[in-house]
PDB file of C-alpha atoms in Angstrom:
ATOM      1  CA  UNK A 121     -32.059  -0.675  98.979  1.00  0.00           C
ATOM      2  CA  UNK A 122     -32.674  -3.624 101.310  1.00  0.00           C
ATOM      3  CA  UNK A 123     -35.964  -5.422 101.700  1.00  0.00           C
ATOM      4  CA  UNK A 124     -37.735  -5.085 105.065  1.00  0.00           C
ATOM      5  CA  UNK A 125     -37.325  -8.080 107.318  1.00  0.00           C
ATOM      6  CA  UNK A 126     -41.047  -9.154 106.951  1.00  0.00           C
ATOM      7  CA  UNK A 127     -40.894  -9.183 103.163  1.00  0.00           C
ATOM      8  CA  UNK A 128     -39.706 -12.350 101.411  1.00  0.00           C
ATOM      9  CA  UNK A 129     -37.164 -12.173  98.750  1.00  0.00           C
ATOM     10  CA  UNK A 130     -38.415 -13.675  95.480  1.00  0.00           C
ATOM     11  CA  UNK A 131     -35.844 -15.673  93.552  1.00  0.00           C
ATOM     12  CA  UNK A 132     -35.231 -14.732  90.067  1.00  0.00           C
ATOM     13  CA  UNK A 133     -34.564 -17.426  87.407  1.00  0.00           C
ATOM     14  CA  UNK A 134     -34.941 -21.134  87.366  1.00  0.00           C
ATOM     15  CA  UNK A 135     -34.059 -23.528  90.140  1.00  0.00           C
ATOM     16  CA  UNK A 136     -31.325 -26.092  89.133  1.00  0.00           C
ATOM     17  CA  UNK A 137     -34.069 -28.829  89.027  1.00  0.00           C
ATOM     18  CA  UNK A 138     -36.202 -26.715  86.725  1.00  0.00           C
ATOM     19  CA  UNK A 139     -33.155 -26.085  84.434  1.00  0.00           C
ATOM     20  CA  UNK A 140     -32.370 -29.781  84.316  1.00  0.00           C
ATOM     21  CA  UNK A 141     -35.892 -30.735  83.410  1.00  0.00           C
ATOM     22  CA  UNK A 142     -36.116 -28.037  80.623  1.00  0.00           C
ATOM     23  CA  UNK A 143     -32.760 -29.154  79.137  1.00  0.00           C
ATOM     24  CA  UNK A 144     -33.637 -32.724  79.246  1.00  0.00           C
ATOM     25  CA  UNK A 145     -37.011 -32.077  77.567  1.00  0.00           C
ATOM     26  CA  UNK A 146     -35.220 -29.818  74.914  1.00  0.00           C
ATOM     27  CA  UNK A 147     -32.818 -32.812  74.223  1.00  0.00           C
ATOM     28  CA  UNK A 148     -35.679 -35.116  73.674  1.00  0.00           C
ATOM     29  CA  UNK A 149     -37.550 -32.688  71.368  1.00  0.00           C
ATOM     30  CA  UNK A 150     -34.315 -32.226  69.240  1.00  0.00           C
ATOM     31  CA  UNK A 151     -33.682 -35.914  69.294  1.00  0.00           C
ATOM     32  CA  UNK A 152     -37.144 -36.647  67.977  1.00  0.00           C
ATOM     33  CA  UNK A 153     -36.855 -33.953  65.437  1.00  0.00           C
ATOM     34  CA  UNK A 154     -33.467 -35.300  64.182  1.00  0.00           C
ATOM     35  CA  UNK A 155     -35.017 -38.895  64.015  1.00  0.00           C
ATOM     36  CA  UNK A 156     -37.948 -37.428  61.961  1.00  0.00           C
ATOM     37  CA  UNK A 157     -35.522 -35.504  59.631  1.00  0.00           C
ATOM     38  CA  UNK A 158     -33.414 -38.654  59.163  1.00  0.00           C
ATOM     39  CA  UNK A 159     -36.541 -40.641  58.184  1.00  0.00           C
ATOM     40  CA  UNK A 160     -37.643 -37.991  55.715  1.00  0.00           C
ATOM     41  CA  UNK A 161     -34.291 -37.539  54.242  1.00  0.00           C
ATOM     42  CA  UNK A 162     -33.762 -41.282  53.815  1.00  0.00           C
ATOM     43  CA  UNK A 163     -37.029 -41.443  51.883  1.00  0.00           C
ATOM     44  CA  UNK A 164     -35.736 -38.855  49.478  1.00  0.00           C
ATOM     45  CA  UNK A 165     -32.140 -40.251  49.110  1.00  0.00           C
ATOM     46  CA  UNK A 166     -30.527 -43.415  50.525  1.00  0.00           C
ATOM     47  CA  UNK A 167     -27.163 -41.743  51.374  1.00  0.00           C
ATOM     48  CA  UNK A 168     -24.776 -43.028  53.892  1.00  0.00           C
ATOM     49  CA  UNK A 169     -23.594 -39.524  54.518  1.00  0.00           C
ATOM     50  CA  UNK A 170     -27.177 -38.400  55.443  1.00  0.00           C
ATOM     51  CA  UNK A 171     -27.436 -41.353  57.868  1.00  0.00           C
ATOM     52  CA  UNK A 172     -24.011 -40.461  59.429  1.00  0.00           C
ATOM     53  CA  UNK A 173     -24.891 -36.767  59.953  1.00  0.00           C
ATOM     54  CA  UNK A 174     -28.256 -37.445  61.578  1.00  0.00           C
ATOM     55  CA  UNK A 175     -27.012 -40.481  63.366  1.00  0.00           C
ATOM     56  CA  UNK A 176     -24.185 -38.432  65.027  1.00  0.00           C
ATOM     57  CA  UNK A 177     -26.753 -35.752  65.809  1.00  0.00           C
ATOM     58  CA  UNK A 178     -29.041 -38.248  67.486  1.00  0.00           C
ATOM     59  CA  UNK A 179     -26.108 -39.809  69.482  1.00  0.00           C
ATOM     60  CA  UNK A 180     -25.025 -36.279  70.585  1.00  0.00           C
ATOM     61  CA  UNK A 181     -28.592 -35.454  71.719  1.00  0.00           C
ATOM     62  CA  UNK A 182     -28.394 -38.508  73.918  1.00  0.00           C
ATOM     63  CA  UNK A 183     -25.253 -37.212  75.336  1.00  0.00           C
ATOM     64  CA  UNK A 184     -26.879 -33.814  75.920  1.00  0.00           C
ATOM     65  CA  UNK A 185     -29.767 -35.555  77.753  1.00  0.00           C
ATOM     66  CA  UNK A 186     -27.329 -37.465  80.036  1.00  0.00           C
ATOM     67  CA  UNK A 187     -25.252 -34.239  80.809  1.00  0.00           C
ATOM     68  CA  UNK A 188     -28.403 -32.425  81.758  1.00  0.00           C
ATOM     69  CA  UNK A 189     -29.535 -35.280  83.965  1.00  0.00           C
ATOM     70  CA  UNK A 190     -26.167 -35.042  85.778  1.00  0.00           C
ATOM     71  CA  UNK A 191     -26.345 -31.319  86.340  1.00  0.00           C
ATOM     72  CA  UNK A 192     -24.217 -29.991  83.505  1.00  0.00           C
ATOM     73  CA  UNK A 193     -27.011 -27.876  81.986  1.00  0.00           C
ATOM     74  CA  UNK A 194     -24.873 -25.104  80.468  1.00  0.00           C
ATOM     75  CA  UNK A 195     -22.539 -27.526  78.780  1.00  0.00           C
ATOM     76  CA  UNK A 196     -25.561 -29.529  77.559  1.00  0.00           C
ATOM     77  CA  UNK A 197     -27.282 -26.414  76.194  1.00  0.00           C
ATOM     78  CA  UNK A 198     -24.158 -25.286  74.312  1.00  0.00           C
ATOM     79  CA  UNK A 199     -23.625 -28.789  72.957  1.00  0.00           C
ATOM     80  CA  UNK A 200     -27.329 -28.969  71.985  1.00  0.00           C
ATOM     81  CA  UNK A 201     -27.096 -25.731  69.964  1.00  0.00           C
ATOM     82  CA  UNK A 202     -23.906 -26.766  68.302  1.00  0.00           C
ATOM     83  CA  UNK A 203     -25.324 -30.278  67.287  1.00  0.00           C
ATOM     84  CA  UNK A 204     -28.450 -28.622  65.801  1.00  0.00           C
ATOM     85  CA  UNK A 205     -26.628 -25.955  63.877  1.00  0.00           C
ATOM     86  CA  UNK A 206     -23.957 -28.487  62.672  1.00  0.00           C
ATOM     87  CA  UNK A 207     -26.522 -31.096  61.556  1.00  0.00           C
ATOM     88  CA  UNK A 208     -28.828 -28.630  59.730  1.00  0.00           C
ATOM     89  CA  UNK A 209     -25.694 -26.902  58.155  1.00  0.00           C
ATOM     90  CA  UNK A 210     -24.231 -30.288  56.995  1.00  0.00           C
ATOM     91  CA  UNK A 211     -27.533 -31.345  55.570  1.00  0.00           C
ATOM     92  CA  UNK A 212     -27.791 -28.054  53.634  1.00  0.00           C
ATOM     93  CA  UNK A 213     -24.179 -28.124  52.507  1.00  0.00           C
ATOM     94  CA  UNK A 214     -23.860 -31.883  51.565  1.00  0.00           C
ATOM     95  CA  UNK A 215     -25.623 -33.185  48.504  1.00  0.00           C
TER      96      UNK A 215
END
């Protein structure tokens, strides 16, 4: 069924600009969360392994932010999810 000529088609979904803004914001939120978790974990135990896991996660959050700023939002989202799951999984598995 086609729309009448006088009706405007309403776009569905986000514009690329909105998607970039959301992904960059998500990256900053996860980055701040990882920094907070690093600070809390370092108060509990002074482990180089903990610093490495969260340090790598913070670094990769920065990469996600840059990917999103340059229009690679899907890749940034996948990487953000992988980083979050890997960091929390490593924190749970490692002593």
